[in-house]
Tab-separated table of C-alpha atoms and ligand atoms in Angstrom:
chain	number	residue	atom	x	y	z
A	1	MET	CA	-24.761	10.949	-15.909
A	2	LYS	CA	-25.461	8.878	-18.547
A	3	TYR	CA	-23.511	8.581	-21.769
A	4	TRP	CA	-24.867	7.654	-24.804
A	5	ARG	CA	-21.726	6.568	-26.103
A	6	VAL	CA	-18.399	6.524	-24.118
A	7	PRO	CA	-16.133	9.498	-24.918
A	8	LEU	CA	-13.726	9.189	-26.567
A	9	ASP	CA	-10.974	10.818	-24.089
A	10	SER	CA	-12.735	9.449	-20.621
A	11	GLU	CA	-9.413	7.844	-20.009
A	12	GLU	CA	-7.879	11.272	-19.639
A	13	VAL	CA	-10.734	13.157	-18.267
A	14	GLU	CA	-12.623	12.332	-15.175
A	15	VAL	CA	-16.161	13.276	-15.612
A	16	THR	CA	-17.320	10.380	-13.466
A	17	GLN	CA	-20.168	10.555	-10.924
A	18	GLY	CA	-18.836	9.309	-7.733
A	19	VAL	CA	-19.802	7.488	-4.575
A	20	VAL	CA	-18.751	8.710	-1.265
A	21	HIS	CA	-18.135	6.071	1.260
A	22	ILE	CA	-17.695	6.523	4.958
A	23	ILE	CA	-16.484	4.026	7.350
A	24	LYS	CA	-18.100	6.207	10.609
A	25	ASP	CA	-16.376	4.605	13.245
A	26	ARG	CA	-12.967	5.307	12.057
A	27	CYS	CA	-13.601	9.142	11.674
A	28	LYS	CA	-12.176	11.594	14.191
A	29	GLY	CA	-14.323	14.163	13.152
A	30	CYS	CA	-11.959	16.900	11.707
A	31	GLY	CA	-14.465	18.359	9.531
A	32	TYR	CA	-11.406	18.369	6.486
A	33	CYS	CA	-13.216	16.677	4.506
A	34	ILE	CA	-16.718	18.445	4.387
A	35	GLU	CA	-14.825	21.779	4.504
A	36	TYR	CA	-12.589	21.036	1.298
A	37	CYS	CA	-14.898	19.157	-0.636
A	38	PRO	CA	-14.852	20.955	-3.838
A	39	ARG	CA	-18.693	20.294	-4.788
A	40	ALA	CA	-19.730	20.801	-0.679
A	41	VAL	CA	-21.485	17.580	-0.887
A	42	LEU	CA	-20.792	16.243	2.870
A	43	GLU	CA	-21.856	17.860	6.321
A	44	PHE	CA	-21.662	16.793	9.692
A	45	SER	CA	-24.274	14.063	10.656
A	46	LYS	CA	-26.107	14.156	14.253
A	47	GLU	CA	-25.378	10.725	14.978
A	48	PHE	CA	-22.300	9.962	17.256
A	49	ASN	CA	-19.412	7.031	16.374
A	50	LYS	CA	-18.460	4.845	18.852
A	51	ASN	CA	-15.811	7.060	19.654
A	52	GLY	CA	-18.185	10.096	20.217
A	53	TYR	CA	-17.347	11.979	16.930
A	54	HIS	CA	-19.636	13.222	14.333
A	55	PRO	CA	-18.970	11.591	11.404
A	56	PRO	CA	-19.881	13.022	8.101
A	57	ARG	CA	-22.809	12.334	5.886
A	58	VAL	CA	-23.746	13.154	2.385
A	59	ARG	CA	-25.796	15.881	2.079
A	60	ALA	CA	-26.451	16.360	-1.769
A	61	GLU	CA	-26.060	14.729	-4.901
A	62	GLY	CA	-22.769	16.100	-7.146
A	63	CYS	CA	-19.890	13.755	-6.095
A	64	LEU	CA	-17.496	14.047	-8.797
A	65	ASN	CA	-15.180	10.983	-7.706
A	66	CYS	CA	-11.920	13.536	-7.370
A	67	HIS	CA	-10.758	11.212	-4.502
A	68	TYR	CA	-9.650	14.624	-2.558
A	69	CYS	CA	-11.508	13.590	0.409
A	70	GLU	CA	-9.842	10.505	0.453
A	71	LEU	CA	-6.554	11.787	0.246
A	72	LEU	CA	-7.161	14.317	2.818
A	73	CYS	CA	-8.898	12.662	5.543
A	74	PRO	CA	-6.125	11.670	8.116
A	75	GLU	CA	-8.225	8.296	9.118
A	76	PHE	CA	-8.743	6.634	6.311
A	77	ALA	CA	-12.452	7.079	6.870
A	78	ILE	CA	-13.964	8.148	3.672
A	79	PHE	CA	-12.913	7.558	-0.197
A	80	SER	CA	-14.941	7.315	-3.339
A	81	THR	CA	-15.337	5.140	-6.120
A	82	GLU	CA	-17.058	5.359	-9.614
A	83	ALA	CA	-20.604	5.266	-9.851
A	84	THR	CA	-21.964	2.246	-11.264
A	85	ALA	CA	-24.593	2.569	-14.327
A	86	GLU	CA	-26.864	2.138	-11.794
A	87	GLN	CA	-25.653	4.288	-9.391
A	88	ALA	CA	-25.490	7.068	-11.540
A	89	ALA	CA	-28.922	6.784	-13.544
A	90	VAL	CA	-30.578	7.199	-9.860
B	1	MET	CA	-19.603	-7.615	-5.814
B	2	GLY	CA	-22.640	-7.328	-3.631
B	3	SER	CA	-25.921	-5.379	-4.487
B	4	PRO	CA	-24.638	-2.205	-6.565
B	5	ALA	CA	-27.609	-0.323	-5.625
B	6	VAL	CA	-27.058	0.027	-2.047
B	7	LYS	CA	-24.831	3.244	-1.237
B	8	LYS	CA	-23.589	2.880	1.903
B	9	GLU	CA	-23.969	-1.074	2.868
B	10	VAL	CA	-21.289	-2.126	0.297
B	11	PRO	CA	-18.421	-3.068	2.485
B	12	VAL	CA	-16.393	-1.731	-0.453
B	13	PRO	CA	-12.620	-1.747	1.325
B	14	HIS	CA	-10.663	1.526	1.690
B	15	PRO	CA	-8.317	1.679	-1.644
B	16	LEU	CA	-5.195	1.459	1.189
B	17	GLU	CA	-6.107	-1.176	2.913
B	18	ASP	CA	-3.726	-3.662	1.388
B	19	LEU	CA	-1.109	-1.155	2.733
B	20	VAL	CA	-2.084	-0.581	6.230
B	21	ARG	CA	-2.031	-2.610	9.270
B	22	MET	CA	-5.488	-2.092	9.693
B	23	GLU	CA	-5.897	-4.175	13.025
B	24	ARG	CA	-4.030	-1.071	14.226
B	25	ILE	CA	-6.647	1.656	13.207
B	26	PRO	CA	-7.584	3.952	14.340
B	27	HIS	CA	-4.221	5.401	14.847
B	28	ILE	CA	-2.844	7.491	17.647
B	29	TRP	CA	-2.917	10.663	16.102
B	30	CYS	CA	-4.808	13.290	17.436
B	31	SER	CA	-8.175	14.623	15.542
B	32	GLY	CA	-6.749	16.867	13.183
B	33	CYS	CA	-3.418	16.177	12.983
B	34	GLY	CA	-1.871	16.111	9.536
B	35	THR	CA	0.353	13.175	10.067
B	36	GLY	CA	-2.599	11.034	9.135
B	37	SER	CA	-2.847	13.019	5.429
B	38	VAL	CA	0.714	13.282	5.220
B	39	PHE	CA	1.189	9.282	5.419
B	40	THR	CA	-2.065	8.745	3.400
B	41	ALA	CA	0.102	11.128	0.329
B	42	CYS	CA	2.544	8.765	0.883
B	43	LEU	CA	0.967	5.671	0.653
B	44	THR	CA	-0.810	6.559	-2.331
B	45	ALA	CA	2.302	7.484	-3.899
B	46	MET	CA	3.605	4.289	-3.301
B	47	LYS	CA	0.801	2.540	-4.526
B	48	ASN	CA	0.648	4.664	-7.456
B	49	THR	CA	4.371	4.051	-8.315
B	50	GLY	CA	3.232	0.390	-9.569
B	51	ILE	CA	6.598	-0.950	-7.809
B	52	ASN	CA	5.892	-4.164	-5.712
B	53	TYR	CA	5.410	-3.571	-2.135
B	54	ASP	CA	8.243	-6.449	-1.236
B	55	ASP	CA	10.671	-3.780	-2.829
B	56	PHE	CA	9.768	-0.969	-0.407
B	57	ALA	CA	11.281	-0.651	2.909
B	58	MET	CA	9.560	2.350	5.530
B	59	VAL	CA	12.073	3.850	8.159
B	60	SER	CA	11.119	6.253	11.185
B	61	GLY	CA	12.615	7.550	14.030
B	62	ILE	CA	10.392	8.818	17.097
B	63	GLY	CA	7.680	11.158	17.304
B	64	CYS	CA	4.493	11.159	16.597
B	65	SER	CA	5.179	10.684	13.080
B	66	GLY	CA	7.423	8.284	13.753
B	67	ARG	CA	4.447	5.613	14.117
B	68	GLY	CA	4.237	5.863	10.438
B	69	ALA	CA	6.705	2.661	10.276
B	70	GLY	CA	4.336	0.880	12.634
B	71	TYR	CA	1.068	1.260	10.540
B	72	ILE	CA	2.388	0.659	7.277
B	73	ASN	CA	1.967	-3.138	6.151
B	74	ILE	CA	5.178	-3.805	4.434
B	75	ASP	CA	8.920	-4.178	5.747
B	76	SER	CA	9.325	-1.060	8.390
B	77	PHE	CA	11.452	-0.494	11.005
B	78	HIS	CA	10.714	1.918	13.945
B	79	THR	CA	14.095	2.779	14.873
B	80	THR	CA	15.940	4.854	17.635
B	81	HIS	CA	15.512	8.648	18.352
B	82	GLY	CA	17.234	10.853	15.200
B	83	ARG	CA	18.742	7.663	13.250
B	84	ALA	CA	15.968	6.827	10.550
B	85	ILE	CA	18.742	8.152	7.951
B	86	PRO	CA	21.481	6.201	9.182
B	87	PHE	CA	19.095	2.605	9.260
B	88	ALA	CA	17.995	3.675	6.028
B	89	THR	CA	21.283	4.451	4.570
B	90	GLY	CA	22.330	0.864	5.855
B	91	ILE	CA	19.169	-0.811	4.382
B	92	LYS	CA	20.129	0.808	1.125
B	93	MET	CA	23.593	-0.528	1.410
B	94	ALA	CA	22.830	-3.879	1.728
B	95	ARG	CA	19.874	-4.117	-0.362
B	96	PRO	CA	20.721	-1.271	-3.172
B	97	GLU	CA	17.266	-2.399	-5.523
B	98	THR	CA	14.798	-1.696	-2.185
B	99	ASN	CA	13.216	1.380	-2.544
B	100	VAL	CA	13.873	3.100	1.278
B	101	ILE	CA	11.446	5.661	2.646
B	102	VAL	CA	12.197	7.496	5.722
B	103	PHE	CA	9.102	8.904	7.285
B	104	SER	CA	9.643	11.301	10.384
B	105	GLY	CA	9.089	14.339	11.768
B	106	ASP	CA	11.081	17.598	11.782
B	107	GLY	CA	11.884	17.213	15.356
B	108	ASP	CA	13.638	13.459	14.728
B	109	LEU	CA	15.173	14.466	11.337
B	110	PHE	CA	16.597	18.071	11.987
B	111	ALA	CA	17.241	18.484	15.527
B	112	ILE	CA	18.460	14.972	17.186
B	113	GLY	CA	18.964	13.550	13.863
B	114	GLY	CA	19.899	17.100	11.792
B	115	ASN	CA	23.562	15.535	11.083
B	116	HIS	CA	22.514	12.288	9.657
B	117	PHE	CA	20.304	14.186	7.247
B	118	ILE	CA	23.033	16.410	6.079
B	119	HIS	CA	25.623	13.600	5.472
B	120	ALA	CA	23.087	11.165	3.904
B	121	ALA	CA	22.294	14.471	1.551
B	122	ARG	CA	25.899	15.103	0.859
B	123	ARG	CA	26.722	11.620	-0.349
B	124	ASN	CA	23.381	11.373	-2.429
B	125	MET	CA	21.926	8.387	-0.751
B	126	ASP	CA	19.424	6.859	-2.960
B	127	ILE	CA	16.575	7.042	-0.081
B	128	THR	CA	13.261	9.542	-0.221
B	129	VAL	CA	12.851	11.445	3.128
B	130	ILE	CA	9.728	12.750	3.619
B	131	CYS	CA	9.415	15.660	6.951
B	132	VAL	CA	5.888	15.924	8.588
B	133	ASN	CA	6.955	19.592	9.721
B	134	ASN	CA	4.396	20.728	12.233
B	135	PHE	CA	7.008	23.309	13.635
B	136	ILE	CA	6.818	21.616	17.589
B	137	TYR	CA	7.909	18.766	19.370
B	138	GLY	CA	4.325	17.180	19.195
B	139	MET	CA	4.796	14.017	21.550
B	140	THR	CA	6.641	15.308	24.329
B	141	GLY	CA	4.615	18.333	24.569
B	142	GLY	CA	4.903	20.914	22.624
B	143	GLN	CA	8.315	22.477	23.397
B	144	ALA	CA	9.787	25.059	20.842
B	145	ALA	CA	11.805	22.960	18.069
B	146	ALA	CA	14.238	23.975	15.266
B	147	THR	CA	11.346	24.572	12.913
B	148	THR	CA	9.114	26.846	15.408
B	149	PRO	CA	8.570	29.405	13.243
B	150	HIS	CA	10.194	33.039	14.886
B	151	GLU	CA	7.686	34.575	17.631
B	152	ALA	CA	5.351	31.530	17.901
B	153	LYS	CA	4.513	30.418	21.005
B	154	SER	CA	5.249	26.715	22.476
B	155	SER	CA	5.820	25.346	25.847
B	156	THR	CA	8.909	26.547	26.018
B	157	SER	CA	8.388	29.997	24.574
B	158	MET	CA	5.099	31.391	26.138
B	159	GLY	CA	6.093	34.804	25.204
B	160	GLY	CA	7.074	34.207	21.701
B	161	ASN	CA	10.202	31.941	19.812
B	162	PRO	CA	13.122	34.311	19.976
B	163	GLU	CA	14.837	32.115	17.592
B	164	SER	CA	14.902	31.642	14.027
B	165	PRO	CA	13.529	28.256	11.999
B	166	PHE	CA	15.394	25.959	9.498
B	167	ASN	CA	14.691	26.709	6.284
B	168	LEU	CA	14.419	22.800	5.419
B	169	PRO	CA	14.750	23.148	1.611
B	170	LEU	CA	17.673	25.189	1.732
B	171	LEU	CA	19.722	23.093	4.464
B	172	ALA	CA	18.910	19.945	1.900
B	173	TYR	CA	19.476	21.635	-1.280
B	174	ALA	CA	22.955	23.068	0.241
B	175	ALA	CA	23.986	19.640	1.768
B	176	GLY	CA	23.882	17.924	-1.546
B	177	ALA	CA	20.193	16.870	-1.980
B	178	THR	CA	19.277	16.233	-5.483
B	179	TYR	CA	15.481	16.309	-5.199
B	180	VAL	CA	13.762	19.015	-2.791
B	181	ALA	CA	10.123	20.001	-2.755
B	182	ARG	CA	7.850	21.431	-0.004
B	183	TRP	CA	4.012	21.138	0.249
B	184	THR	CA	1.373	21.195	2.761
B	185	MET	CA	-0.806	18.260	3.595
B	186	LEU	CA	-3.751	20.370	2.308
B	187	HIS	CA	-2.524	20.077	-0.965
B	188	SER	CA	-2.791	16.485	-1.107
B	189	ARG	CA	-2.515	15.548	-4.757
B	190	ASP	CA	0.974	17.880	-5.156
B	191	LEU	CA	2.333	16.083	-2.192
B	192	ALA	CA	1.239	12.531	-3.371
B	193	ASP	CA	2.517	13.403	-6.920
B	194	SER	CA	5.943	14.633	-5.500
B	195	ILE	CA	6.623	12.031	-3.135
B	196	GLU	CA	5.955	9.404	-6.012
B	197	GLU	CA	8.572	11.426	-7.816
B	198	ALA	CA	10.411	11.625	-5.057
B	199	ILE	CA	10.429	7.581	-5.222
B	200	ASN	CA	11.145	7.592	-8.794
B	201	HIS	CA	14.412	10.139	-8.449
B	202	LYS	CA	18.100	8.314	-8.637
B	203	GLY	CA	19.373	10.155	-5.645
B	204	PHE	CA	18.832	11.777	-2.031
B	205	SER	CA	15.164	13.253	-2.270
B	206	PHE	CA	13.454	15.281	0.431
B	207	VAL	CA	10.129	16.124	0.614
B	208	GLU	CA	8.818	18.693	3.261
B	209	ALA	CA	4.964	18.316	4.298
B	210	LEU	CA	4.012	21.288	6.420
B	211	SER	CA	1.478	19.306	8.908
B	212	PRO	CA	-1.088	20.710	11.741
B	213	CYS	CA	-0.492	19.908	15.278
B	214	PRO	CA	-3.585	21.333	16.669
B	215	ILE	CA	-3.017	19.768	20.221
B	216	ASN	CA	0.589	21.329	20.879
B	217	TYR	CA	1.049	24.002	18.521
B	218	GLY	CA	-2.480	25.008	17.287
B	219	ARG	CA	-3.936	25.543	21.093
B	220	ARG	CA	-1.158	27.918	21.895
B	221	ASN	CA	-0.821	29.811	18.702
B	222	LYS	CA	-4.697	30.266	18.684
B	223	GLN	CA	-5.135	28.369	15.471
B	224	LYS	CA	-7.951	25.567	15.175
B	225	PRO	CA	-7.158	22.848	13.010
B	226	LEU	CA	-9.390	24.178	10.237
B	227	ASP	CA	-7.855	27.597	10.941
B	228	THR	CA	-4.246	26.226	9.876
B	229	LEU	CA	-5.330	24.794	6.878
B	230	ARG	CA	-6.783	28.182	5.712
B	231	GLU	CA	-3.637	29.311	6.422
B	232	TYR	CA	-1.943	26.712	4.027
B	233	HIS	CA	-4.329	27.790	1.563
B	234	ALA	CA	-4.291	31.414	2.023
B	235	ASN	CA	-0.831	32.347	3.017
B	236	THR	CA	0.815	30.024	0.549
B	237	ILE	CA	1.901	30.228	-3.038
B	238	ILE	CA	3.105	27.454	-5.513
B	239	LYS	CA	6.517	28.785	-7.319
B	240	ASN	CA	8.626	25.804	-8.651
B	241	ASN	CA	12.375	26.070	-9.288
B	242	ALA	CA	12.451	29.241	-6.490
B	243	ASP	CA	15.645	30.563	-5.032
B	244	PRO	CA	15.940	27.846	-2.139
B	245	GLY	CA	17.094	31.156	0.128
B	246	GLU	CA	13.864	32.407	-0.256
B	247	LEU	CA	11.675	29.872	1.348
B	248	GLY	CA	12.208	30.939	4.812
B	249	ILE	CA	8.816	30.028	6.695
B	250	ASP	CA	7.197	32.987	8.055
B	251	PHE	CA	3.622	33.317	7.770
B	252	LYS	CA	3.395	36.500	7.790
B	253	GLN	CA	4.601	36.340	4.092
B	254	LYS	CA	3.185	34.008	1.696
B	255	VAL	CA	5.398	31.039	2.471
B	256	ILE	CA	6.588	29.327	-1.127
B	257	LEU	CA	5.348	25.725	-2.211
B	258	GLY	CA	6.596	23.734	-4.983
B	259	LYS	CA	9.712	21.425	-6.284
B	260	PHE	CA	12.808	23.721	-5.860
B	261	VAL	CA	15.509	20.904	-6.902
B	262	ASP	CA	15.597	18.035	-9.512
B	263	ILE	CA	19.112	17.191	-10.875
B	264	GLU	CA	20.746	14.424	-11.675
B	265	LYS	CA	23.766	12.877	-10.164
B	266	PRO	CA	25.387	9.752	-9.381
B	267	SER	CA	23.986	8.273	-6.285
B	268	HIS	CA	25.951	7.124	-3.401
B	269	ASP	CA	25.411	3.152	-4.232
B	270	GLU	CA	25.984	3.914	-8.041
B	271	GLN	CA	29.627	5.104	-6.954
B	272	TYR	CA	30.388	2.507	-4.407
B	273	HIS	CA	29.290	-0.328	-6.720
B	274	ARG	CA	31.419	1.486	-9.600
B	275	LEU	CA	34.492	1.607	-7.515
B	276	TYR	CA	34.148	-1.511	-5.534
B	277	HIS	CA	32.758	-4.113	-7.284
B	278	GLU	CA	33.037	-3.659	-10.898
B	279	THR	CA	36.569	-2.721	-10.698
B	280	SER	CA	37.438	-5.609	-8.513
B	281	THR	CA	35.643	-7.799	-10.870
B	282	LYS	CA	37.641	-6.107	-14.072
B	283	SER	CA	40.873	-6.444	-12.267
C	1	LIG	S1	-14.742	12.646	-3.928
C	1	LIG	FE1	-14.403	14.592	-4.405
C	1	LIG	S2	-16.706	15.475	-4.952
C	1	LIG	FE2	-16.668	13.378	-3.818
C	1	LIG	S3	-17.289	13.786	-1.778
C	1	LIG	FE3	-14.993	13.561	-2.308
C	1	LIG	S4	-14.135	15.607	-2.188
C	1	LIG	FE4	-16.287	15.662	-2.376
C	2	LIG	S1	-11.755	14.136	6.856
C	2	LIG	FE1	-11.750	11.776	7.807
C	2	LIG	S2	-11.619	12.294	9.473
C	2	LIG	FE2	-12.269	14.212	9.170
C	2	LIG	S3	-14.299	14.413	9.458
C	2	LIG	FE3	-13.734	13.746	7.306
C	2	LIG	S4	-14.038	11.531	7.331
C	2	LIG	FE4	-13.805	12.301	9.615
C	3	LIG	S1	0.397	15.573	19.657
C	3	LIG	FE1	0.288	16.946	17.511
C	3	LIG	S2	1.509	15.913	16.437
C	3	LIG	FE2	1.208	14.556	17.601
C	3	LIG	S3	-0.567	13.509	17.239
C	3	LIG	FE3	-1.381	15.078	18.209
C	3	LIG	S4	-1.917	16.758	16.825
C	3	LIG	FE4	-0.217	15.137	15.772
């Protein structure tokens, strides 16, 4: 998302675009992040991590940077950050 | 830092890494265990208070969730079974400026440690107690606990639990707790906000967090981890300030979540200080 100016309430209202970071080898494959992402941007990957679980991977654009997966994940294995200008423009 | 255009290869650290003993991760909790989610909510809440990490102490008892104290990267104590609250009380009395958080399970806090809970609540001891309630003794093999719902199956009640569980918020309120809330680990944002409020609350705060134990509770009650989360979503209702008497847990009816008690009352260390320090220096 590109702004021609920064919205005045951008501090309160988070309409940011996010980047999901997945630390694959920490994942235990519970699927909670996949099931409850409000934008359904995640899915199980086919690959195994070092402990034999299928970690999530990004299947679609649209991460809101809502941090919900980050809070719900029991393993510190997924989190989101705000997309930088370059990332958001992609 | 790094090149911003590459998505996954940039090694951005997880935002809680400063609070976790990362060398011990992955933790021992089973796949789908909710304890890690409650722990994450707790660490997030601590971070959000803005309080210096050196001004916190975490105390846990025994059990799966009792491992919490071993994973947090601040002053912490992994104590004997059921005795997290007496240790926490000792820390608070010796160092009243410390924010003491008890992170433990239902078995530890309400069965073997039940007496300590009611007396710390009665004294309005200024500590924050977070109870990971998974309805079962997880670590020891899924025996029925004081929180196992009526008719639920456990390794010691294969035909269904004949007993009734504690209504923990009612127990906390009746004993004198001045902040009482209940969420599930699926309501992670509310849970984290509530724990933050509980940490900032002066007096005895109690937050109950319902959490799946897929291995020892889910399996016997024909619930896959995601089924338990669906139940937390479909069979709960948020009702702040609900009458604590209505808060019994029976998933055949809706389970009530929310903040139920938030009252101001002098805490134990304030009273102690007033009676034993202020007066003695005055006389
Ligand atoms: S931050 Fe929110 S939108 Fe983005 S992946 Fe996580 S849950 Fe989905
Ligand atoms: S919630 Fe965490 S552990 Fe579960 S599948 Fe997602 S990344 Fe893996
Ligand atoms: S036995 Fe239950 S409570 Fe213990 S770690 Fe496994 S799922 Fe969690």
